[in-house]
PDB file of C-alpha atoms (C1' of nucleotides) in Angstrom:
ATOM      1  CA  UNK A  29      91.652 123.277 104.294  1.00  0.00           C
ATOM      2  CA  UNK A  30      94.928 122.897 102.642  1.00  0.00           C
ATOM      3  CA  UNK A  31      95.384 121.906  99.359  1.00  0.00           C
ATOM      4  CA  UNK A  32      95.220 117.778  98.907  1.00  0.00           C
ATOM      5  CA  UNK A  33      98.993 116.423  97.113  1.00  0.00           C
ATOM      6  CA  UNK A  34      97.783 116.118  93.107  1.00  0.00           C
ATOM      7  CA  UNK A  35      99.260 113.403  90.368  1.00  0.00           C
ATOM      8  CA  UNK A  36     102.371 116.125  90.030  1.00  0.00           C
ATOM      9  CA  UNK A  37     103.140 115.345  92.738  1.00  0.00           C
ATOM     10  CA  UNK A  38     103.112 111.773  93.104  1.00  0.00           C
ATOM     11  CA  UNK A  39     105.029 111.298  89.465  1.00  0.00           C
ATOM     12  CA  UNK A  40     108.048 112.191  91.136  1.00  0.00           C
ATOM     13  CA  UNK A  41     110.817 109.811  91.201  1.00  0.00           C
ATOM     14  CA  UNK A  42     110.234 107.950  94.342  1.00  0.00           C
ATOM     15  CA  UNK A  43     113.616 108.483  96.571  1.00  0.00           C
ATOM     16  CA  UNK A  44     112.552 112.461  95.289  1.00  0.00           C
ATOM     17  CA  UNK A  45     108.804 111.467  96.661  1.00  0.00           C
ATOM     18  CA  UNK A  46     110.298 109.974 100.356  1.00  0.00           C
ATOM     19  CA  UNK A  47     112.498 113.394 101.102  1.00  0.00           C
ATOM     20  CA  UNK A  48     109.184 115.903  99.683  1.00  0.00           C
ATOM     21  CA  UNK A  49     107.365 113.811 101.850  1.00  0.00           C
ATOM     22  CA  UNK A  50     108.715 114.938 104.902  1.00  0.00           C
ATOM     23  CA  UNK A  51     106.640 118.050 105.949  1.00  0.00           C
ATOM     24  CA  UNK A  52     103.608 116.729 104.876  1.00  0.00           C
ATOM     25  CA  UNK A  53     100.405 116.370 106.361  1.00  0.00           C
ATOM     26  CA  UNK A  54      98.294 112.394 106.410  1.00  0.00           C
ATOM     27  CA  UNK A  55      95.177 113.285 106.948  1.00  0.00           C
ATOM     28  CA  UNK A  56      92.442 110.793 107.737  1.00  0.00           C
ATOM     29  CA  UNK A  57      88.743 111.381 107.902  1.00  0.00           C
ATOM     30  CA  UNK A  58      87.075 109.702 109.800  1.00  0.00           C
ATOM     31  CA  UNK A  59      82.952 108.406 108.696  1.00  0.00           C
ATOM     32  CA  UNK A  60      81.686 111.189 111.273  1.00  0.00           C
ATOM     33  CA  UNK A  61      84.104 113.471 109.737  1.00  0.00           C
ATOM     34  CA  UNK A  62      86.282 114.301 112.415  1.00  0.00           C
ATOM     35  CA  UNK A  63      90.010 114.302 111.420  1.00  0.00           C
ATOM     36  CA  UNK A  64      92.828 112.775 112.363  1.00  0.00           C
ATOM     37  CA  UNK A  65      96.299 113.832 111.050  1.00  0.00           C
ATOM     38  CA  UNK A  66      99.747 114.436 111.631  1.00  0.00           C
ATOM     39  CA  UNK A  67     103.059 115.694 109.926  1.00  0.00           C
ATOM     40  CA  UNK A  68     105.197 113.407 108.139  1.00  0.00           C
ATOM     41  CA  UNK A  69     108.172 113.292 109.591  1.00  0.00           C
ATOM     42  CA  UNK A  70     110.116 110.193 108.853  1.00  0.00           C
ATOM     43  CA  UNK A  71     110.073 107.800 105.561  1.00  0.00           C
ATOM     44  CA  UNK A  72     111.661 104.675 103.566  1.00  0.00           C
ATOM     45  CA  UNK A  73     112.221 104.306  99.834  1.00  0.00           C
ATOM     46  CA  UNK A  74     111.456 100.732  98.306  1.00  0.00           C
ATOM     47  CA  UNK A  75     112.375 101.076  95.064  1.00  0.00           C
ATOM     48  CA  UNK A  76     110.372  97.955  93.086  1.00  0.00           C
ATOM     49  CA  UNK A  77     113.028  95.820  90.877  1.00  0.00           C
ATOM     50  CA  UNK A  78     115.966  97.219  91.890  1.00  0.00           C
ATOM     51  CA  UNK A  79     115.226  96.583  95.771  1.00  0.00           C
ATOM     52  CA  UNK A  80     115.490  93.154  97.040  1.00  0.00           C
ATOM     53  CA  UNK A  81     113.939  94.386 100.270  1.00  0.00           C
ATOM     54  CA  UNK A  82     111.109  95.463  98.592  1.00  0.00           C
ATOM     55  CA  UNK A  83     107.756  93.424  98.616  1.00  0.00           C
ATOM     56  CA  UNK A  84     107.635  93.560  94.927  1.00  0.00           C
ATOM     57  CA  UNK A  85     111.390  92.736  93.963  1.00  0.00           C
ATOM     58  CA  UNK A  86     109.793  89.362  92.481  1.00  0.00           C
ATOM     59  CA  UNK A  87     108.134  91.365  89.910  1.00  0.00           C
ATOM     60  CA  UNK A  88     105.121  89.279  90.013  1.00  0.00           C
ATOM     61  CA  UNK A  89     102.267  91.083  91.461  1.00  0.00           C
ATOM     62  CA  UNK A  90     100.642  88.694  94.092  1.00  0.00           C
ATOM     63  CA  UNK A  91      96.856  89.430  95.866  1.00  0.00           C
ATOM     64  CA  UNK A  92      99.067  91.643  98.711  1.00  0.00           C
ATOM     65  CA  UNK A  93     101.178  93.613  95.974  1.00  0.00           C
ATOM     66  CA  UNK A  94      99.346  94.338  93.477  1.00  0.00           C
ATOM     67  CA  UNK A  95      98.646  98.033  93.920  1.00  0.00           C
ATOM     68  CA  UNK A  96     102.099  98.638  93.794  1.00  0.00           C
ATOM     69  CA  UNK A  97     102.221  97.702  90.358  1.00  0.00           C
ATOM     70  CA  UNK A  98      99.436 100.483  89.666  1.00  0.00           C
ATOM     71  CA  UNK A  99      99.566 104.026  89.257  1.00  0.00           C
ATOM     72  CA  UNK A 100     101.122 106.078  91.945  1.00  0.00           C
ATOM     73  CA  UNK A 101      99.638 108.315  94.321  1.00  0.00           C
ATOM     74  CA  UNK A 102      97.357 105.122  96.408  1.00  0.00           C
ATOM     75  CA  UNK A 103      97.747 104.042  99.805  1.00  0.00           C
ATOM     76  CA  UNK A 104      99.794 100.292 100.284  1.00  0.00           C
ATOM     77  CA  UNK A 105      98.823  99.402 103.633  1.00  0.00           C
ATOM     78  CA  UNK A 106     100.009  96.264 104.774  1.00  0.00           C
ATOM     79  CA  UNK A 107      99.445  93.512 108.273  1.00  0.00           C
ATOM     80  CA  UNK A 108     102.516  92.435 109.545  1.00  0.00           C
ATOM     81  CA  UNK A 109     103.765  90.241 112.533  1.00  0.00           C
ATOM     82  CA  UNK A 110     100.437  89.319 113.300  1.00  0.00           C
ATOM     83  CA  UNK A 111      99.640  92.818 115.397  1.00  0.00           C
ATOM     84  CA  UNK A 112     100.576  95.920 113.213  1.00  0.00           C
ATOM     85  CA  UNK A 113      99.660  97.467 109.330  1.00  0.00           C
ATOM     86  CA  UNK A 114     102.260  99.834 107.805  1.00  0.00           C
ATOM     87  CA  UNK A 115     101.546 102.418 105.367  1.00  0.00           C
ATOM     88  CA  UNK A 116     102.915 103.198 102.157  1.00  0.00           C
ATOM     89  CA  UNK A 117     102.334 105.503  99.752  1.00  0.00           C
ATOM     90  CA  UNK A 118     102.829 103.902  96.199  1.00  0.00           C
ATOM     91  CA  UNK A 119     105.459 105.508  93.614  1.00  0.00           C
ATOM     92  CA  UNK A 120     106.299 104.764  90.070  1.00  0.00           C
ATOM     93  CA  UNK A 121     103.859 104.327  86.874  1.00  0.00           C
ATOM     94  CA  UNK A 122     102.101 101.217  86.428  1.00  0.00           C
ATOM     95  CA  UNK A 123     104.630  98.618  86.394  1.00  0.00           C
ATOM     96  CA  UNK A 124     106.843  99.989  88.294  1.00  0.00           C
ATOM     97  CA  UNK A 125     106.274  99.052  91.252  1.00  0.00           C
ATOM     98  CA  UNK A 126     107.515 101.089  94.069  1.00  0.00           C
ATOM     99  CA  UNK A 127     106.870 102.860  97.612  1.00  0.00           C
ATOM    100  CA  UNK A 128     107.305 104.788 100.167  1.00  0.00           C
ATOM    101  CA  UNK A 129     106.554 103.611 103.696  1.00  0.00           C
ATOM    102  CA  UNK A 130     105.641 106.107 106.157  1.00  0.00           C
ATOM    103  CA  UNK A 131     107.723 105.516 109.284  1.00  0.00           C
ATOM    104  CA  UNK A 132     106.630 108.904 112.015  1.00  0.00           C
ATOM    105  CA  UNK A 133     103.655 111.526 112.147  1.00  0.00           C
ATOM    106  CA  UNK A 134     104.179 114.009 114.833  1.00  0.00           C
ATOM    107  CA  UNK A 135     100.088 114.059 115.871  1.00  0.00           C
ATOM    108  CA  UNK A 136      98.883 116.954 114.637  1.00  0.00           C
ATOM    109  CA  UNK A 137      94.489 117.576 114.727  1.00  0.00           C
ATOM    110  CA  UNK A 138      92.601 114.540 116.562  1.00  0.00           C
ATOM    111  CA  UNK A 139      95.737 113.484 119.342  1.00  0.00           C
ATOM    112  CA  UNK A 140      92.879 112.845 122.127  1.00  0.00           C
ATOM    113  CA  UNK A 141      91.797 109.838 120.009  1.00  0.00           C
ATOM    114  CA  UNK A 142      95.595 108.886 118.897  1.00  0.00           C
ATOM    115  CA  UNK A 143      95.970 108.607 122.184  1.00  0.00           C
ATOM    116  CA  UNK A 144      93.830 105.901 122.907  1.00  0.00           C
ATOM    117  CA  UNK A 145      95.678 103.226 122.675  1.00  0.00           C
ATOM    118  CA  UNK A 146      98.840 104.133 124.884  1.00  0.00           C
ATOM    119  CA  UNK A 147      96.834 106.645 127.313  1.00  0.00           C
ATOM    120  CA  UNK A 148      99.893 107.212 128.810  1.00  0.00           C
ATOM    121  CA  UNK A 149     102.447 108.377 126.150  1.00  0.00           C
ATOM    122  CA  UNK A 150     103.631 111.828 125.185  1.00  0.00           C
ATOM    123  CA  UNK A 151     102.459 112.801 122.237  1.00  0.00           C
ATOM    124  CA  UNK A 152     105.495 112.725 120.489  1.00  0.00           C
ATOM    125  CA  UNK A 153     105.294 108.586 120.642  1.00  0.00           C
ATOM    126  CA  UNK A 154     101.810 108.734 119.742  1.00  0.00           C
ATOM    127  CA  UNK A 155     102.749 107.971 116.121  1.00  0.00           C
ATOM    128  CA  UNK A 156     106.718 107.187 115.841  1.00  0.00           C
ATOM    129  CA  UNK A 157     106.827 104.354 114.389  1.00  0.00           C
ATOM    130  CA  UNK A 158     105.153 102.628 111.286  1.00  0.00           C
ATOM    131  CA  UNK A 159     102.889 100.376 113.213  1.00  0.00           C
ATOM    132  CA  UNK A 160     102.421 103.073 116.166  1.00  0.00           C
ATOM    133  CA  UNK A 161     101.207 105.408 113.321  1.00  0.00           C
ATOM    134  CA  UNK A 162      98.606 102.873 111.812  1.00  0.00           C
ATOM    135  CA  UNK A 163      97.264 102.623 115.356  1.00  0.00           C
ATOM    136  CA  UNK A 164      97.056 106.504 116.005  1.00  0.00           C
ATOM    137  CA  UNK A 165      95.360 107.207 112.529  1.00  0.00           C
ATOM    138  CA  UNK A 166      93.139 104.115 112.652  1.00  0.00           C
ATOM    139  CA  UNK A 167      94.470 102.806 109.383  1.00  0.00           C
ATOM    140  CA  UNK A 168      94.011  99.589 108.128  1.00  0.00           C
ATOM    141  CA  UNK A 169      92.851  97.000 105.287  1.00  0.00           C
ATOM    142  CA  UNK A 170      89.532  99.299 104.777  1.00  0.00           C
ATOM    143  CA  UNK A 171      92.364 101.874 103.852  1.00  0.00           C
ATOM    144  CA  UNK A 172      94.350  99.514 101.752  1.00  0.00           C
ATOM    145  CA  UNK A 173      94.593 100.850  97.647  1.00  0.00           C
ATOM    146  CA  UNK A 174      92.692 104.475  98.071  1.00  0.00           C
ATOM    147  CA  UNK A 175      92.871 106.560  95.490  1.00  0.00           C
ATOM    148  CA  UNK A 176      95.190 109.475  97.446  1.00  0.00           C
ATOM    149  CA  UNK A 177      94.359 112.198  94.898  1.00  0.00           C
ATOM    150  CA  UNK A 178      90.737 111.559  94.832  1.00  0.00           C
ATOM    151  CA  UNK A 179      89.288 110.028  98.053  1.00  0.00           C
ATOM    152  CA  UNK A 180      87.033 112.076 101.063  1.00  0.00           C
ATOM    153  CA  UNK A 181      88.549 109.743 103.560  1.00  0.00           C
ATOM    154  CA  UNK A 182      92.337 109.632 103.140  1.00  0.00           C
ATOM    155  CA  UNK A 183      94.534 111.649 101.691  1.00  0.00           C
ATOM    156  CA  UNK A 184      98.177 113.912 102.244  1.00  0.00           C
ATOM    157  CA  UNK A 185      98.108 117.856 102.141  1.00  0.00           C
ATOM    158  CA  UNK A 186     100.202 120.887 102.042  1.00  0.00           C
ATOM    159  CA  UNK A 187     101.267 121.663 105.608  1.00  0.00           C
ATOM    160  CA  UNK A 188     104.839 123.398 106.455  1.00  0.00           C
ATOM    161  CA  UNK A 189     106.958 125.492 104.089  1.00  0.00           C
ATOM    162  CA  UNK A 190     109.327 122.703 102.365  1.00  0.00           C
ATOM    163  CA  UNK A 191     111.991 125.279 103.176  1.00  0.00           C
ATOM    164  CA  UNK A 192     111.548 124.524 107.323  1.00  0.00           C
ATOM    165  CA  UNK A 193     112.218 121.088 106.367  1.00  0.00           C
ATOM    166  CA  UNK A 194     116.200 119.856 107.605  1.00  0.00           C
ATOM    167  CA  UNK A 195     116.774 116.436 105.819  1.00  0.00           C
ATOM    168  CA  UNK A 196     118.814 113.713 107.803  1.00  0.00           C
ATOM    169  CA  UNK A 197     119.259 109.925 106.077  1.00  0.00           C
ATOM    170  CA  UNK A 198     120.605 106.726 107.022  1.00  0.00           C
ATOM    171  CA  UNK A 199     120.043 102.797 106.264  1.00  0.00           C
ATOM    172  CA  UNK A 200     116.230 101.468 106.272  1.00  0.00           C
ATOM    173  CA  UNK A 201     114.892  99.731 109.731  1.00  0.00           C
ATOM    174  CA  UNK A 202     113.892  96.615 110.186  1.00  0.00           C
ATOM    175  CA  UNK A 203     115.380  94.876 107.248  1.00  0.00           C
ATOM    176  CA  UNK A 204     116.257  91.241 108.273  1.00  0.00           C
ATOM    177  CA  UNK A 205     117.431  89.821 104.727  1.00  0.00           C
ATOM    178  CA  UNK A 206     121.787  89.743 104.078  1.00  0.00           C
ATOM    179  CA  UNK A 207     122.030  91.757 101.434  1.00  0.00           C
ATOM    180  CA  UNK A 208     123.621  95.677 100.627  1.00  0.00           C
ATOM    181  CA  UNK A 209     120.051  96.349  99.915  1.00  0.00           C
ATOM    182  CA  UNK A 210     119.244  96.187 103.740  1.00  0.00           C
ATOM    183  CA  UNK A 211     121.779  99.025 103.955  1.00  0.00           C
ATOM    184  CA  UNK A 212     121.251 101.676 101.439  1.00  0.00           C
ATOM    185  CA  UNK A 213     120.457 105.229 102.850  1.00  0.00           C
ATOM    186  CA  UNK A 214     116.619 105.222 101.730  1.00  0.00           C
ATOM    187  CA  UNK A 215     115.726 106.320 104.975  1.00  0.00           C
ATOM    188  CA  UNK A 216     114.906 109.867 105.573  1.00  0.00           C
ATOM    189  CA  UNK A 217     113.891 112.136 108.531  1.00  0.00           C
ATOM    190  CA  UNK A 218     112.895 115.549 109.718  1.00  0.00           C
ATOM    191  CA  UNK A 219     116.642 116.483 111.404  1.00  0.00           C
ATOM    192  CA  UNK A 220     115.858 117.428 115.086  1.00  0.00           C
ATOM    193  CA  UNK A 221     112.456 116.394 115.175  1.00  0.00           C
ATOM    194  CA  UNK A 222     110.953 114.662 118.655  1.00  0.00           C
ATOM    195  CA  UNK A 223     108.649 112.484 116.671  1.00  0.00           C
ATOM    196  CA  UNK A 224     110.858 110.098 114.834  1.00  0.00           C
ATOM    197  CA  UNK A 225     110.788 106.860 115.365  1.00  0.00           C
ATOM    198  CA  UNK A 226     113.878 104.553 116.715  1.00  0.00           C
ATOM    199  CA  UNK A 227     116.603 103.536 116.528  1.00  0.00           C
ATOM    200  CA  UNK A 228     118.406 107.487 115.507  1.00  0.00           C
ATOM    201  CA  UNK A 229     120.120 107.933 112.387  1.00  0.00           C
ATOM    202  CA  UNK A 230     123.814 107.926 112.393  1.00  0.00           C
ATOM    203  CA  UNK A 231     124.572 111.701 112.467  1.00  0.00           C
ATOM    204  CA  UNK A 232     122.468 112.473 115.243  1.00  0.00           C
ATOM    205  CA  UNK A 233     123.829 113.365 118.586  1.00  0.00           C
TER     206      UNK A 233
ATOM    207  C1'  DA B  29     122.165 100.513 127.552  1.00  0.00           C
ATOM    208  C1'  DT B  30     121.390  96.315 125.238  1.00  0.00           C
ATOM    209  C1'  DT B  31     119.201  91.942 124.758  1.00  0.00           C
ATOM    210  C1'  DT B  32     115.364  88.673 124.711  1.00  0.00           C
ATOM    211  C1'  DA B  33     110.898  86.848 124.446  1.00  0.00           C
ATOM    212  C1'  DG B  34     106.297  87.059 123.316  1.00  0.00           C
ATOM    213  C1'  DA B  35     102.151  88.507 121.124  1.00  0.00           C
ATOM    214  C1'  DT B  36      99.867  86.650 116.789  1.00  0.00           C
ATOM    215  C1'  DC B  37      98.357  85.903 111.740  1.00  0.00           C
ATOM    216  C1'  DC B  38      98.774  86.822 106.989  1.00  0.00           C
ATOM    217  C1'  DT B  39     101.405  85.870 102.901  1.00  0.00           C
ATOM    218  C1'  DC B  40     103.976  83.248  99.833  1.00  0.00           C
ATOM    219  C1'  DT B  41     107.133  79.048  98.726  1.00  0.00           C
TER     220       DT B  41
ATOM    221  C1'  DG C  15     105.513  75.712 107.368  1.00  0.00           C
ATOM    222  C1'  DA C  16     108.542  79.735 107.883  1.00  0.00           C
ATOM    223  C1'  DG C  17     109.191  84.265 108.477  1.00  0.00           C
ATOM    224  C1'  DG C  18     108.056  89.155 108.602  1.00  0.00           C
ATOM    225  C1'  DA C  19     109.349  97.131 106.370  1.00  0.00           C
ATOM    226  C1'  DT C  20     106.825  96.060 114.705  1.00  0.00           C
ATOM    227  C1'  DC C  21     106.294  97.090 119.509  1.00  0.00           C
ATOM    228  C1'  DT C  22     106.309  96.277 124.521  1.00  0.00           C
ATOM    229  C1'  DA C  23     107.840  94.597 128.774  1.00  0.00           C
ATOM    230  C1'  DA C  24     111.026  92.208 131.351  1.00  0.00           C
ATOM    231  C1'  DA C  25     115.705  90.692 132.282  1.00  0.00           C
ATOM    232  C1'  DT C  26     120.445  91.398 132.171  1.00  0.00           C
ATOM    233  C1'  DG C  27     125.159  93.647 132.315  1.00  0.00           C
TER     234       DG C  27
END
DNA sequence: ATTTAGATCCTCT
DNA sequence: GAGGATCTAAATG
């Protein structure tokens, strides 16, 4: 089994953390041990404070929030519109209080079960998207604040050379608020790759 | 290709 | 009470 992503490397600065990322491998375990995982391949910077967008731009942690105002390196995994969680892994020391959401997998071990609940996709839109993903990998609130360093269950390992890796970025999905914010470049993906999620990135054909 | 509507419920003001 | 870091299907040009 490859080796699990340690403290090092969730201390890095978070925009760092979303490109090194990409190329990684979320692995979840399920109770009878059979795994489900796929490689990162697309990701959003919220950067705490600084980030209007951000769920924790008030600075106030609320009952939702407050793990991103812990340590780094646990899962933020969030409902939203009533039908869908999102994932985020959480960046920044304690009190700083930012993320990075996971946005595609391309299904790697378990796709039989991430198919499940679209038995008729490709497996390339298995998982690419931040809800689609959540679905695949049967995350939700009983996933919500894990320890990613130190949990059996969940956790993000080793998986392609970083040097494989072709970076593309562009402005953040889904942001509905009128600010710059909703544009900065704090989205990142895997150049090329069939697994990222809509709408493309600017440079791409 | 682009737009719209609907599902559906938690969170925070 | 409003709105949301989404997704799908259906309608339209």
């Amino acid at each position: 089994m490859a080796r699990k992503l340690n403290k090092d490397f969730y201390s890095l600065e978070t925009i760092t953390m979303a490109e090194q990322l990409i190329g990684k491998r979320l692995v979840h375990r399920l109770p009878d041990g059979t795994r489900l995982s796929g490689r990162i391949v697309e990701t959003e910077a919220y950067i705490g404070l600084e980030d209007p967008c951000c769920h924790s731009f008030s600075g106030r942690p609320t009952p939702r929030t407050a793990v991103m105002f812990g340590s780094s390196g646990f899962s933020y995994i969030y409902f939203i519109y009533g039908f869908y969680f999102c994932m985020n892994v959480v960046a920044g020391n304690e009190g700083v209080p930012e993320a990075v959401l996971i946005r595609a997998l391309e299904p790697v071990e378990g796709v039989d079960l991430m198919r499940a609940p679209r038995p008729l996709a490709p497996t390339h839109q298995l998982a690419n998207g931040p809800g689609k993903l959540c679905q695949a990998l049967r995350l939700g609130r009983e996933q919500n604040a894990l320890d990613l360093t130190n949990n059996s269950h969940l956790w993000i390992e080793e998986d392609v050379d970083q040097t494989d890796v072709v970076l593309i970025e562009g402005p953040r999905i889904g942001l509905s608020i009128q600010h710059d914010a909703a544009h900065w470049p704090l989205r990142f993906g895997w150049r090329g790759n069939p697994s990222l999620s809509p709408p493309k990135f600017p440079q791409e054909p």
